[in-house]
Coordinates of C-alpha atoms in Angstrom, one line a residue:
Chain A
X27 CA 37.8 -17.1 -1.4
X28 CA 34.8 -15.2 -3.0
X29 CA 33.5 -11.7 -2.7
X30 CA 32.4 -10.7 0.4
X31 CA 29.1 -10.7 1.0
X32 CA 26.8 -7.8 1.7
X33 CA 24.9 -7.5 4.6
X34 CA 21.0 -7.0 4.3
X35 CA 19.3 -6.0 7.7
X36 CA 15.8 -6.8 7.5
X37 CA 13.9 -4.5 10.1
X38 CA 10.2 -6.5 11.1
X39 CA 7.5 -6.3 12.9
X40 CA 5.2 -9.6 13.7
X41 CA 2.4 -7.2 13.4
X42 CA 3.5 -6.6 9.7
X43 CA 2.1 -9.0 7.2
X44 CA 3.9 -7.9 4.6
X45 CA 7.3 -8.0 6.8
X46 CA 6.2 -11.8 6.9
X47 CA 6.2 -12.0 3.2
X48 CA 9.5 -10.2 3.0
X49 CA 10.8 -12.3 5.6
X50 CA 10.5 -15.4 4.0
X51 CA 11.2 -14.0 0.5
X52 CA 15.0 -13.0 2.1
X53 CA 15.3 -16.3 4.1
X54 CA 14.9 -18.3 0.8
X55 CA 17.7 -16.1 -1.1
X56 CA 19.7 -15.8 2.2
X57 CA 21.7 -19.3 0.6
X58 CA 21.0 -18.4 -3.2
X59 CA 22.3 -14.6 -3.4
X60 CA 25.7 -13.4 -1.8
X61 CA 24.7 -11.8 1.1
X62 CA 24.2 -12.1 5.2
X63 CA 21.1 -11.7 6.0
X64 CA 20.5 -9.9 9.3
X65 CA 17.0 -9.8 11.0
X66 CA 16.6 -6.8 13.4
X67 CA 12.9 -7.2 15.2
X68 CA 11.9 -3.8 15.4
X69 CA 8.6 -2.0 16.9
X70 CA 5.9 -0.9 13.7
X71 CA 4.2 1.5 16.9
X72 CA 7.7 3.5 17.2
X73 CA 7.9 3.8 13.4
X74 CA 4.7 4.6 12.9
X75 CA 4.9 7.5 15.7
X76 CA 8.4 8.9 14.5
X77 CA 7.3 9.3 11.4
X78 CA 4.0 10.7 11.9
X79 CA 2.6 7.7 9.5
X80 CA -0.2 6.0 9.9
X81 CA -0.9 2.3 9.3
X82 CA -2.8 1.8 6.1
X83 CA -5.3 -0.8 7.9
X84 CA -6.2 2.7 9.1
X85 CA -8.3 3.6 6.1
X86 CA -10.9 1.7 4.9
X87 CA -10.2 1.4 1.5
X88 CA -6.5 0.3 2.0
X89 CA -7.7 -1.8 4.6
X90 CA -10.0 -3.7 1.9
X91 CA -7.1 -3.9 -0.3
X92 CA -4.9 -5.2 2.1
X93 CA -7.6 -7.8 2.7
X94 CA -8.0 -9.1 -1.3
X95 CA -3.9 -8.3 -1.6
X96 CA -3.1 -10.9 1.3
X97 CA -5.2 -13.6 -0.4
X98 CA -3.7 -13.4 -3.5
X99 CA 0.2 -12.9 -2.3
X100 CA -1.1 -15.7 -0.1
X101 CA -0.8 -18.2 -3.6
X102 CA 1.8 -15.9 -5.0
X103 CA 4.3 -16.3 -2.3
X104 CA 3.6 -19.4 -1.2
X105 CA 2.9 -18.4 2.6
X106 CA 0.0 -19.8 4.6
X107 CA -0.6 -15.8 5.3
X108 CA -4.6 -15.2 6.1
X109 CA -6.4 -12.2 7.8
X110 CA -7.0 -12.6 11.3
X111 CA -11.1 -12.8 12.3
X112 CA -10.3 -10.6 15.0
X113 CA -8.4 -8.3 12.8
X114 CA -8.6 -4.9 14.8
X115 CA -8.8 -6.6 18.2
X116 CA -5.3 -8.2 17.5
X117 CA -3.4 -5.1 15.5
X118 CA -5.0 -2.3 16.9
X119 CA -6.0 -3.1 20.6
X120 CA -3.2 -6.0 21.3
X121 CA -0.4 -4.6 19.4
X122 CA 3.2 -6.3 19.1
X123 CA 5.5 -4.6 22.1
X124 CA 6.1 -8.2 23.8
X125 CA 6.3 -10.5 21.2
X126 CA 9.0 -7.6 19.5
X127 CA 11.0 -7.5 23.0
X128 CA 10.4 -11.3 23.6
X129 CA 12.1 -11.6 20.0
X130 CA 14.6 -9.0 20.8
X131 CA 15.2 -11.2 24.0
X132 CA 16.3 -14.5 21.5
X133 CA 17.9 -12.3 19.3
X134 CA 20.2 -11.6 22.4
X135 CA 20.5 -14.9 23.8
X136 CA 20.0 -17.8 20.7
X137 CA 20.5 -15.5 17.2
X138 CA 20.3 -19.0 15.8
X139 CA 17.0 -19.8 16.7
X140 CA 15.7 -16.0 15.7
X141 CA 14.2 -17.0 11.9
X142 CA 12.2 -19.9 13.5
X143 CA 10.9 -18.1 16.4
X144 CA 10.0 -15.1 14.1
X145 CA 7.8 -17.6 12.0
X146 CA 6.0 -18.9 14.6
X147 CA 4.8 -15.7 15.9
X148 CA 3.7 -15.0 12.4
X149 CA 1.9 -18.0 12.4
X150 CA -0.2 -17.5 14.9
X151 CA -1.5 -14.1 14.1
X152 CA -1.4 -14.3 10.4
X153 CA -1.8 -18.3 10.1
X154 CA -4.1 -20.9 11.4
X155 CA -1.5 -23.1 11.3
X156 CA 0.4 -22.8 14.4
X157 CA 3.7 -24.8 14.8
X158 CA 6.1 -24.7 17.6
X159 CA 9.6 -23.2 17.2
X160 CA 11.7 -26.1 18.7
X161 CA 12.3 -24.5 21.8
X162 CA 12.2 -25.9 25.2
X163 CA 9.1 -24.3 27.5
X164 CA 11.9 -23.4 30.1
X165 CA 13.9 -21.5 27.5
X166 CA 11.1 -19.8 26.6
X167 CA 9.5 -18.9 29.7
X168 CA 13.3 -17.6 30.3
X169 CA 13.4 -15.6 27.5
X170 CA 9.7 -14.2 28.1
X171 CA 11.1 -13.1 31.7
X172 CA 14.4 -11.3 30.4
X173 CA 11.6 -9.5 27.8
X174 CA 10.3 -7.3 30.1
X175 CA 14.1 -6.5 31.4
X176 CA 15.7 -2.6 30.4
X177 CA 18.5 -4.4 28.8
X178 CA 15.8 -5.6 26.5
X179 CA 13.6 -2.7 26.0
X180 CA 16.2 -0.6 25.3
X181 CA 17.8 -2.9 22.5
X182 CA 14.5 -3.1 21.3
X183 CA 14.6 0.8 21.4
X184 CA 17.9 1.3 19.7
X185 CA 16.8 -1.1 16.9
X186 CA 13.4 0.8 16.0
X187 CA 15.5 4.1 15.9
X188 CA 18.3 2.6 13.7
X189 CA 15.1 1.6 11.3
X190 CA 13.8 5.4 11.9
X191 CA 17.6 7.0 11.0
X192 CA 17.3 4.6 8.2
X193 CA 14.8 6.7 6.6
X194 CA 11.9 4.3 7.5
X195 CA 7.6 5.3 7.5
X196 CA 7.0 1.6 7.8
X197 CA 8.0 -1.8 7.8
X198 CA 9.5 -3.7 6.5
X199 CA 12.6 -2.3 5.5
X200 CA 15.1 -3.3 4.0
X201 CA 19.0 -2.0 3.9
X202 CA 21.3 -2.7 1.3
X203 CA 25.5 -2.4 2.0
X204 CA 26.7 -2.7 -1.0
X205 CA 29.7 -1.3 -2.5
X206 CA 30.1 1.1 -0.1
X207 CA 26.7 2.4 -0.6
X208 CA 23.6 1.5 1.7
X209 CA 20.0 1.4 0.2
X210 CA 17.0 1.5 2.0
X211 CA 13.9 -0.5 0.1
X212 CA 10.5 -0.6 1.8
X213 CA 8.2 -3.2 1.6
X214 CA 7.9 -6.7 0.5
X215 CA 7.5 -6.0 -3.1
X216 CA 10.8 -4.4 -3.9
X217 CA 13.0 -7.6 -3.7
X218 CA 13.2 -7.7 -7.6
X219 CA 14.6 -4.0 -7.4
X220 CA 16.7 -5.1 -4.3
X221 CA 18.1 -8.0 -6.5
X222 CA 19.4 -5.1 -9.0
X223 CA 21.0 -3.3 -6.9
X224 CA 22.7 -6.5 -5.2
X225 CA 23.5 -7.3 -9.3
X226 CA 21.8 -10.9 -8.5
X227 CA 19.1 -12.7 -10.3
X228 CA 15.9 -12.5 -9.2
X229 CA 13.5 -15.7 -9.4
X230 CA 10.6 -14.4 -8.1
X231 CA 9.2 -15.2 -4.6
X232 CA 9.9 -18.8 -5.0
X233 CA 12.8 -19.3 -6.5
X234 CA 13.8 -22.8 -7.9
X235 CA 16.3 -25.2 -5.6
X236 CA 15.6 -24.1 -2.3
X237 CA 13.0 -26.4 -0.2
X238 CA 10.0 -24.3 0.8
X239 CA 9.9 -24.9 4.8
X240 CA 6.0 -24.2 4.6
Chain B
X18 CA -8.0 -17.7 -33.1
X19 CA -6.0 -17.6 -29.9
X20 CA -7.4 -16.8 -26.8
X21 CA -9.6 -13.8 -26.4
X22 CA -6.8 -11.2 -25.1
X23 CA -8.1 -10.1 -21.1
X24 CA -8.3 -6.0 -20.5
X25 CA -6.1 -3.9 -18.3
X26 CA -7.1 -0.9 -16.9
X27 CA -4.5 1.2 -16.3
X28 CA -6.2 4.5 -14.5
X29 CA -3.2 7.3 -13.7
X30 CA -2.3 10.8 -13.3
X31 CA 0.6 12.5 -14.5
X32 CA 1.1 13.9 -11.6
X33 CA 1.8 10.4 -9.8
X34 CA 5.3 9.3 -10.9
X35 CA 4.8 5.5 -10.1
X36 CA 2.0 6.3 -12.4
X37 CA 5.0 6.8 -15.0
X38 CA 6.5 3.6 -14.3
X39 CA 3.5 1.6 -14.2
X40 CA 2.3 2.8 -17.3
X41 CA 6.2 2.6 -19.2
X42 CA 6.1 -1.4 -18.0
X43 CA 2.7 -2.2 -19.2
X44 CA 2.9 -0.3 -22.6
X45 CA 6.2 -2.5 -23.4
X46 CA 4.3 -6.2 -22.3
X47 CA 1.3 -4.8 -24.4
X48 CA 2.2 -6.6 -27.6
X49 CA 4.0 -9.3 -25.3
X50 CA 1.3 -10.3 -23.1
X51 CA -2.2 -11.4 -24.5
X52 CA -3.8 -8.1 -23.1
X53 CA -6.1 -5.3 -24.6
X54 CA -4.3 -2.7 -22.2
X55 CA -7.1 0.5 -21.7
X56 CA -5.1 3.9 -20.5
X57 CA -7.7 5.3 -18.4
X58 CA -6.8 9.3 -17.4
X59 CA -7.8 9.9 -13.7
X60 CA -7.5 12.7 -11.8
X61 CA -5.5 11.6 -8.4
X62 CA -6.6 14.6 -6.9
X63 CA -10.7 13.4 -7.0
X64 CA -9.3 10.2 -5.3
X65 CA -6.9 11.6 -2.3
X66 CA -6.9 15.2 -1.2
X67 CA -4.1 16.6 -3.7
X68 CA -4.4 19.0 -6.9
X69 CA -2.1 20.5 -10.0
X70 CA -3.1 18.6 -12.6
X71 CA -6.6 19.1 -13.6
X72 CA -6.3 21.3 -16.5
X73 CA -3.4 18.2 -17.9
X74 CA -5.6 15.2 -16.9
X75 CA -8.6 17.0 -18.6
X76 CA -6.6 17.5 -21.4
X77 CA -6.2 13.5 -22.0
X78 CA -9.3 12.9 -20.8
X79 CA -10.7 15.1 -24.6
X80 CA -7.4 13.5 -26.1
X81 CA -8.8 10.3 -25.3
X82 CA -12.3 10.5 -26.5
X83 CA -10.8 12.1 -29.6
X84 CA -7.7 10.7 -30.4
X85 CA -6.9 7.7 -28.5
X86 CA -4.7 6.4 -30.6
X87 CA -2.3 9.1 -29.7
X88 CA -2.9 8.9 -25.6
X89 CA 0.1 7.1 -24.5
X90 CA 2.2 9.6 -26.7
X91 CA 1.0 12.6 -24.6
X92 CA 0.6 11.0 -21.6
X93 CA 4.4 10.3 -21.8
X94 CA 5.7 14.1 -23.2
X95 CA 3.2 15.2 -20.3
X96 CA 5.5 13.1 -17.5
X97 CA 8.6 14.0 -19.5
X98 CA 8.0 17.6 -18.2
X99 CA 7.0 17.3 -14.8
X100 CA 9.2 13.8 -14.2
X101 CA 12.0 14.5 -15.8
X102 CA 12.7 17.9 -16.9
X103 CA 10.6 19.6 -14.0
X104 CA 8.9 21.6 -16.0
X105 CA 5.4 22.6 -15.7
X106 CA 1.6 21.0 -16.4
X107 CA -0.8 23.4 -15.2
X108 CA -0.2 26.6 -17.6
X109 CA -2.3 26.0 -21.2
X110 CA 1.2 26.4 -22.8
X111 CA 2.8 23.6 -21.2
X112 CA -0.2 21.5 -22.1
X113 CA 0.2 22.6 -25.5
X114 CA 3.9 22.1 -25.7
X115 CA 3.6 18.4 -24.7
X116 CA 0.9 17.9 -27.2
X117 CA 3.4 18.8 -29.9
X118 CA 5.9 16.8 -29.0
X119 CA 4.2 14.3 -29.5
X120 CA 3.4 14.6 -32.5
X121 CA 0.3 16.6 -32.7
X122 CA -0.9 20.3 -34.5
X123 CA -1.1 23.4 -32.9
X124 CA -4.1 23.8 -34.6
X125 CA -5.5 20.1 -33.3
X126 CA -3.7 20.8 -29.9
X127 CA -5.7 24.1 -29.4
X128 CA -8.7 22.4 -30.3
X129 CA -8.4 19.7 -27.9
X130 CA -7.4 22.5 -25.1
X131 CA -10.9 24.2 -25.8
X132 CA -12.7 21.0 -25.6
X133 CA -11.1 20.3 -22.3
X134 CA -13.1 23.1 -20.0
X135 CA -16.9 21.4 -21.5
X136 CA -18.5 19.7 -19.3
X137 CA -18.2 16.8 -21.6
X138 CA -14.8 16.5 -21.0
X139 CA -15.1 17.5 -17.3
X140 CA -17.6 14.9 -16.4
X141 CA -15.4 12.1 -18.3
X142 CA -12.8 12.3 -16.6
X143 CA -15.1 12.8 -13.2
X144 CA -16.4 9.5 -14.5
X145 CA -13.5 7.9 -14.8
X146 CA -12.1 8.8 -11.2
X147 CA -15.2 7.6 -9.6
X148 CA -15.0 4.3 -11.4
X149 CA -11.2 4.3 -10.2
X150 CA -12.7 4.9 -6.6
X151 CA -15.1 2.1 -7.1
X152 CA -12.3 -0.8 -8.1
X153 CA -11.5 0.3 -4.4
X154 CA -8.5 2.9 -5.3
X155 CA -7.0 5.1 -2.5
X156 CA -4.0 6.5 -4.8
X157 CA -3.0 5.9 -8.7
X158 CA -1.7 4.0 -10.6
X159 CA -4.3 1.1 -10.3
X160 CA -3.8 -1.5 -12.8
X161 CA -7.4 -3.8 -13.0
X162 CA -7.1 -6.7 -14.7
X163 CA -10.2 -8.9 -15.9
X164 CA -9.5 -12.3 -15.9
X165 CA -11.7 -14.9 -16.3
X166 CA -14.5 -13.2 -15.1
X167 CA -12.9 -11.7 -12.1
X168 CA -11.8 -8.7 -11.5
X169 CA -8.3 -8.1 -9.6
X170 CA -7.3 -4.3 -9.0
X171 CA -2.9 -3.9 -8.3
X172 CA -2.1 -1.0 -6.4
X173 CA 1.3 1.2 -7.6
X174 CA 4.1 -0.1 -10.1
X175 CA 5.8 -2.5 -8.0
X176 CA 3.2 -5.5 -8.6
X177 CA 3.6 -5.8 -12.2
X178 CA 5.4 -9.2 -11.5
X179 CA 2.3 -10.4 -9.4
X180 CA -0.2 -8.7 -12.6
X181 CA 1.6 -11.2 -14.5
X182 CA 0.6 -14.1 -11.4
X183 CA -2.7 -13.3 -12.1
X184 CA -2.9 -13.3 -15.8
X185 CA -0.6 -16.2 -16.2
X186 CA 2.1 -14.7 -18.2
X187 CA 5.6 -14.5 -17.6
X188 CA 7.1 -11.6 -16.2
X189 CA 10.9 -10.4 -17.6
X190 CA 11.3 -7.7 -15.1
X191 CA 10.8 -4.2 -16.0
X192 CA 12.5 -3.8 -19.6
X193 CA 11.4 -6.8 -20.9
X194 CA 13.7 -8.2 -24.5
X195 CA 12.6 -7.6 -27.7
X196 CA 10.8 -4.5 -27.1
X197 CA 12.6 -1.1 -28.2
X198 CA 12.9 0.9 -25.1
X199 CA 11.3 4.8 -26.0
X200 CA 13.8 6.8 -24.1

């Protein structure tokens, strides 16, 4: 039997368009490098007001350089990744509290159906290609009930805190067990530097022998 | 004759330690890469609310329109001292100190100190921060790259890999082979 491998929790937020990238940079390593890749859906809003940080769309000149970075990670990445028209109607006004606890909700219930459903919520607010998930309109609506329950809040809750004790200003983060050690890495373009301290290879974003699912 | 080699910008301040690493990864793909790669002194406090190293970033800015060919030399002695030995930038000594090291004369170092409070020098590197500001900067280092008659400005020292996307080279991490790491 091989080494054991390390667990990487990936804290998210649908909201986060760069927790997308990350997202899908992990799920294509999850079966290339050693390690167990956790998702933790977490709330950007609690981060954001723990730490006292503010999101970068926030000022205009990060928000115009979010705008030409998407496009060009858009190619790099390989992600179908595009602004939304309605950019501060949907992050600003709408915000991500259900879709976060209506993904906590699956995490709960069908883990194994977690990557997928994460995706397609990304797709429709940072694609205009929407897909479905694969899941049934019953187990949904289900799900979308048990959202709004305490049990789920509160996981919800404890999740965006263990992000917060984690050291985090943003998402997504990262967090590295290895060796005894745990390593906190923000963003979506540290997974070379994550791949160095996991001692793996990196092949950039889209790394050879692994099908792209987009 | 190869292909015409494509400019990088690379504005920073010495007080911004991703400026450090940004600058360290591009000066080893400089004879790698096909790039003319342009140091470009900025002061980070013209671009966010912040101060300390005016007196060291004015000192580049008369190094650079005197002796550029010595800029990445001091640039780096001036990081050494605040980034890795935490010792100071702001007193005319320090400056002077990391001049030296690097390989310059008291006398020339002096010289370049007194030229750093004209307005010539001031309004350089003034110039240069505002043209930082206008590539759409909100912190250092920005790397802008001109390719094919576009121009694509990178944010902080993590997006070296995707610099190298956009130029079409290959990217070999941050220590690439066959370069002599400096330190």
């Amino acid at each position: 039997m091989g080494p054991v491998p390390r667990t990487l929790e990936l804290f998210y937020d649908v909201l986060s368009p760069y927790s997308w990238l990350g997202f899908e940079i992990l799920c294509r390593y999850q079966n290339i490098w050693n390690i167990n890749l956790q998702l933790r859906p977490s709330f950007l809003g609690g981060i954001m007001k723990d730490s006292g940080n503010k999101a970068p769309a926030l000022i205009p000149r990060k928000a115009q350089y979010m705008a030409n970075d998407i496009k060009v990670l858009r190619q790099h990445v390989q992600v179908p990744i595009q602004f939304p028209k309605d950019f501060f109607s949907v992050i600003l006004e709408k915000g991500s509290l259900s879709a976060m606890r209506f993904l906590t909700a699956v995490n709960l219930e069908h883990p194994e159906v977690l990557e997928n459903v994460s995706r397609e919520l990304w797709m429709r607010v940072w694609s205009r290609a929407a897909e479905k998930a694969g899941m049934s309109a019953e187990q949904a609506q289900g799900l979308l009930e048990k959202s709004s329950t305490s049990k789920v809040k509160n996981q919800l809750k404890e999740t965006t805190e263990a992000a917060c004790r984690y050291g985090a200003f943003g998402l997504p983060i990262t967090v590295a067990h290895v060796d005894g050690q745990t390593h906190m890495v923000f963003g979506s373009d540290r997974m070379e530097l994550l791949a160095y301290l996991l001692g793996e290879k990196w092949m950039g974003p889209v790394p050879p022998a692994v099908n792209a699912r987009l």
